[in-house]
Amino acid sequence: MLILIRKGKKKSIELSNKVNLNSALEGYQYNLGDLEEVSKHNSFKWKRPEHMEPKGEMDLIRVKSLLEREINECKDILFEIKNGEGILYKTTMTVNDLGKIDVYQYVYFLCQHAKRHII
């Protein structure tokens, strides 16, 4: 997921040089309620692709270290698009039929996804 967030950040920054960001921000609406469903176990039906199937090969210390690095990377990404640029680029999210979500929503989705596995 971070690969798509990185790509979205880059595209958002590029788009911010081509469009009026203030105009885009005026009409912005988010769907955080829909994204919160991702954190709840069995809250929707979705068959994950085989390459996303957890293998259970990583020990807890390694998982914790990886999560810390990913959290810090998300913080860095959010800092780089702190002026609202993240709304300019959207990615299709098939999970729970979310449709198009922007970079900020994708970061929130990632957090909710992690929460689902932690709790």
PDB file of C-alpha atoms in Angstrom:
ATOM      1  CA  MET A   1       0.000   0.000   0.000  1.00  0.00           C
ATOM      2  CA  LEU A   2       2.851   2.375   0.732  1.00  0.00           C
ATOM      3  CA  ILE A   3       4.021   2.003  -2.855  1.00  0.00           C
ATOM      4  CA  LEU A   4       0.710   3.474  -4.047  1.00  0.00           C
ATOM      5  CA  ILE A   5       0.812   6.188  -1.378  1.00  0.00           C
ATOM      6  CA  ARG A   6       4.324   7.196  -2.493  1.00  0.00           C
ATOM      7  CA  LYS A   7       3.186   7.295  -6.115  1.00  0.00           C
ATOM      8  CA  GLY A   8       0.114   9.316  -5.151  1.00  0.00           C
ATOM      9  CA  LYS A   9       2.213  11.830  -3.207  1.00  0.00           C
ATOM     10  CA  LYS A  10       4.494  12.352  -6.194  1.00  0.00           C
ATOM     11  CA  LYS A  11       1.563  12.766  -8.602  1.00  0.00           C
ATOM     12  CA  SER A  12      -0.209  15.111  -6.168  1.00  0.00           C
ATOM     13  CA  ILE A  13       2.804  17.390  -5.956  1.00  0.00           C
ATOM     14  CA  GLU A  14       3.101  17.401  -9.762  1.00  0.00           C
ATOM     15  CA  LEU A  15      -0.602  18.210 -10.129  1.00  0.00           C
ATOM     16  CA  SER A  16      -0.376  21.027  -7.582  1.00  0.00           C
ATOM     17  CA  ASN A  17       1.841  22.885 -10.050  1.00  0.00           C
ATOM     18  CA  LYS A  18      -0.795  22.587 -12.790  1.00  0.00           C
ATOM     19  CA  VAL A  19      -4.108  23.304 -11.040  1.00  0.00           C
ATOM     20  CA  ASN A  20      -5.536  25.814  -8.607  1.00  0.00           C
ATOM     21  CA  LEU A  21      -5.158  24.007  -5.288  1.00  0.00           C
ATOM     22  CA  ASN A  22      -7.327  26.506  -3.399  1.00  0.00           C
ATOM     23  CA  SER A  23     -10.245  25.894  -5.759  1.00  0.00           C
ATOM     24  CA  ALA A  24      -9.853  22.145  -5.368  1.00  0.00           C
ATOM     25  CA  LEU A  25      -9.792  22.473  -1.585  1.00  0.00           C
ATOM     26  CA  GLU A  26     -13.019  24.512  -1.534  1.00  0.00           C
ATOM     27  CA  GLY A  27     -15.131  21.622  -2.792  1.00  0.00           C
ATOM     28  CA  TYR A  28     -13.294  18.851  -0.966  1.00  0.00           C
ATOM     29  CA  GLN A  29     -15.304  16.132   0.773  1.00  0.00           C
ATOM     30  CA  TYR A  30     -13.891  13.137   2.548  1.00  0.00           C
ATOM     31  CA  ASN A  31     -15.316   9.710   3.318  1.00  0.00           C
ATOM     32  CA  LEU A  32     -13.581   8.776   6.557  1.00  0.00           C
ATOM     33  CA  GLY A  33     -16.701   7.008   7.827  1.00  0.00           C
ATOM     34  CA  ASP A  34     -16.536   4.548   4.942  1.00  0.00           C
ATOM     35  CA  LEU A  35     -12.822   4.071   5.553  1.00  0.00           C
ATOM     36  CA  GLU A  36     -13.348   3.298   9.254  1.00  0.00           C
ATOM     37  CA  GLU A  37     -15.162   0.093   8.302  1.00  0.00           C
ATOM     38  CA  VAL A  38     -11.787  -1.278   7.198  1.00  0.00           C
ATOM     39  CA  SER A  39     -10.667  -1.479  10.845  1.00  0.00           C
ATOM     40  CA  LYS A  40     -13.553  -3.745  11.872  1.00  0.00           C
ATOM     41  CA  HIS A  41     -13.087  -7.480  11.480  1.00  0.00           C
ATOM     42  CA  ASN A  42     -15.735  -9.108   9.235  1.00  0.00           C
ATOM     43  CA  SER A  43     -17.381  -5.739   8.517  1.00  0.00           C
ATOM     44  CA  PHE A  44     -17.427  -6.419   4.761  1.00  0.00           C
ATOM     45  CA  LYS A  45     -16.744  -9.148   2.228  1.00  0.00           C
ATOM     46  CA  TRP A  46     -13.509  -8.947   0.253  1.00  0.00           C
ATOM     47  CA  LYS A  47     -11.354 -11.716  -1.152  1.00  0.00           C
ATOM     48  CA  ARG A  48      -7.748 -10.618  -0.993  1.00  0.00           C
ATOM     49  CA  PRO A  49      -5.403 -11.569  -3.825  1.00  0.00           C
ATOM     50  CA  GLU A  50      -3.074 -14.474  -3.076  1.00  0.00           C
ATOM     51  CA  HIS A  51       0.007 -12.218  -2.971  1.00  0.00           C
ATOM     52  CA  MET A  52      -1.579 -10.331  -0.045  1.00  0.00           C
ATOM     53  CA  GLU A  53      -2.202 -13.453   2.023  1.00  0.00           C
ATOM     54  CA  PRO A  54      -0.334 -13.227   5.368  1.00  0.00           C
ATOM     55  CA  LYS A  55       2.255 -15.969   5.646  1.00  0.00           C
ATOM     56  CA  GLY A  56       2.972 -15.653   9.388  1.00  0.00           C
ATOM     57  CA  GLU A  57       6.722 -15.753   8.786  1.00  0.00           C
ATOM     58  CA  MET A  58       7.680 -12.534  10.588  1.00  0.00           C
ATOM     59  CA  ASP A  59       8.349 -12.462  14.321  1.00  0.00           C
ATOM     60  CA  LEU A  60       6.725  -9.821  16.526  1.00  0.00           C
ATOM     61  CA  ILE A  61       9.873  -7.708  16.948  1.00  0.00           C
ATOM     62  CA  ARG A  62      10.298  -7.479  13.172  1.00  0.00           C
ATOM     63  CA  VAL A  63       6.622  -6.627  12.685  1.00  0.00           C
ATOM     64  CA  LYS A  64       6.852  -3.852  15.286  1.00  0.00           C
ATOM     65  CA  SER A  65       9.991  -2.436  13.658  1.00  0.00           C
ATOM     66  CA  LEU A  66       8.378  -2.503  10.210  1.00  0.00           C
ATOM     67  CA  LEU A  67       5.234  -0.776  11.495  1.00  0.00           C
ATOM     68  CA  GLU A  68       7.322   1.956  13.147  1.00  0.00           C
ATOM     69  CA  ARG A  69       9.204   2.602   9.892  1.00  0.00           C
ATOM     70  CA  GLU A  70       5.969   2.688   7.903  1.00  0.00           C
ATOM     71  CA  ILE A  71       4.320   5.056  10.396  1.00  0.00           C
ATOM     72  CA  ASN A  72       7.307   7.391  10.165  1.00  0.00           C
ATOM     73  CA  GLU A  73       7.232   7.244   6.375  1.00  0.00           C
ATOM     74  CA  CYS A  74       3.526   8.141   6.396  1.00  0.00           C
ATOM     75  CA  LYS A  75       4.278  11.102   8.672  1.00  0.00           C
ATOM     76  CA  ASP A  76       7.004  12.251   6.264  1.00  0.00           C
ATOM     77  CA  ILE A  77       4.644  11.902   3.299  1.00  0.00           C
ATOM     78  CA  LEU A  78       1.932  13.888   5.066  1.00  0.00           C
ATOM     79  CA  PHE A  79       4.460  16.613   5.879  1.00  0.00           C
ATOM     80  CA  GLU A  80       5.457  16.814   2.202  1.00  0.00           C
ATOM     81  CA  ILE A  81       1.825  17.379   1.154  1.00  0.00           C
ATOM     82  CA  LYS A  82       0.767  19.485   4.132  1.00  0.00           C
ATOM     83  CA  ASN A  83      -0.899  22.194   2.028  1.00  0.00           C
ATOM     84  CA  GLY A  84      -3.653  19.968   0.675  1.00  0.00           C
ATOM     85  CA  GLU A  85      -1.890  18.606  -2.404  1.00  0.00           C
ATOM     86  CA  GLY A  86      -2.919  15.076  -1.454  1.00  0.00           C
ATOM     87  CA  ILE A  87      -6.507  15.649  -2.582  1.00  0.00           C
ATOM     88  CA  LEU A  88      -5.435  16.114  -6.184  1.00  0.00           C
ATOM     89  CA  TYR A  89      -4.553  12.513  -7.013  1.00  0.00           C
ATOM     90  CA  LYS A  90      -6.915   9.587  -6.524  1.00  0.00           C
ATOM     91  CA  THR A  91      -6.455   5.828  -6.676  1.00  0.00           C
ATOM     92  CA  THR A  92      -9.213   3.267  -7.107  1.00  0.00           C
ATOM     93  CA  MET A  93      -9.733   1.201  -3.961  1.00  0.00           C
ATOM     94  CA  THR A  94     -11.673  -2.012  -4.529  1.00  0.00           C
ATOM     95  CA  VAL A  95     -11.772  -2.959  -0.841  1.00  0.00           C
ATOM     96  CA  ASN A  96     -15.326  -2.483   0.469  1.00  0.00           C
ATOM     97  CA  ASP A  97     -16.200  -0.792  -2.863  1.00  0.00           C
ATOM     98  CA  LEU A  98     -14.586   2.456  -1.696  1.00  0.00           C
ATOM     99  CA  GLY A  99     -13.968   3.696  -5.236  1.00  0.00           C
ATOM    100  CA  LYS A 100     -11.594   6.610  -5.789  1.00  0.00           C
ATOM    101  CA  ILE A 101      -9.688   7.783  -2.713  1.00  0.00           C
ATOM    102  CA  ASP A 102      -7.087  10.523  -2.451  1.00  0.00           C
ATOM    103  CA  VAL A 103      -3.650  10.277  -0.849  1.00  0.00           C
ATOM    104  CA  TYR A 104      -4.838  11.427   2.596  1.00  0.00           C
ATOM    105  CA  GLN A 105      -7.671   8.926   2.520  1.00  0.00           C
ATOM    106  CA  TYR A 106      -5.223   6.226   1.431  1.00  0.00           C
ATOM    107  CA  VAL A 107      -2.979   6.958   4.431  1.00  0.00           C
ATOM    108  CA  TYR A 108      -6.062   6.789   6.667  1.00  0.00           C
ATOM    109  CA  PHE A 109      -7.051   3.519   4.974  1.00  0.00           C
ATOM    110  CA  LEU A 110      -3.587   2.110   5.704  1.00  0.00           C
ATOM    111  CA  CYS A 111      -3.944   3.086   9.378  1.00  0.00           C
ATOM    112  CA  GLN A 112      -7.373   1.459   9.590  1.00  0.00           C
ATOM    113  CA  HIS A 113      -6.021  -1.651   7.872  1.00  0.00           C
ATOM    114  CA  ALA A 114      -3.184  -1.898  10.407  1.00  0.00           C
ATOM    115  CA  LYS A 115      -5.666  -1.378  13.251  1.00  0.00           C
ATOM    116  CA  ARG A 116      -7.731  -4.285  11.912  1.00  0.00           C
ATOM    117  CA  HIS A 117      -4.756  -6.621  12.266  1.00  0.00           C
ATOM    118  CA  ILE A 118      -3.535  -5.278  15.605  1.00  0.00           C
ATOM    119  CA  ILE A 119      -6.816  -5.352  17.525  1.00  0.00           C
TER     120      ILE A 119
END
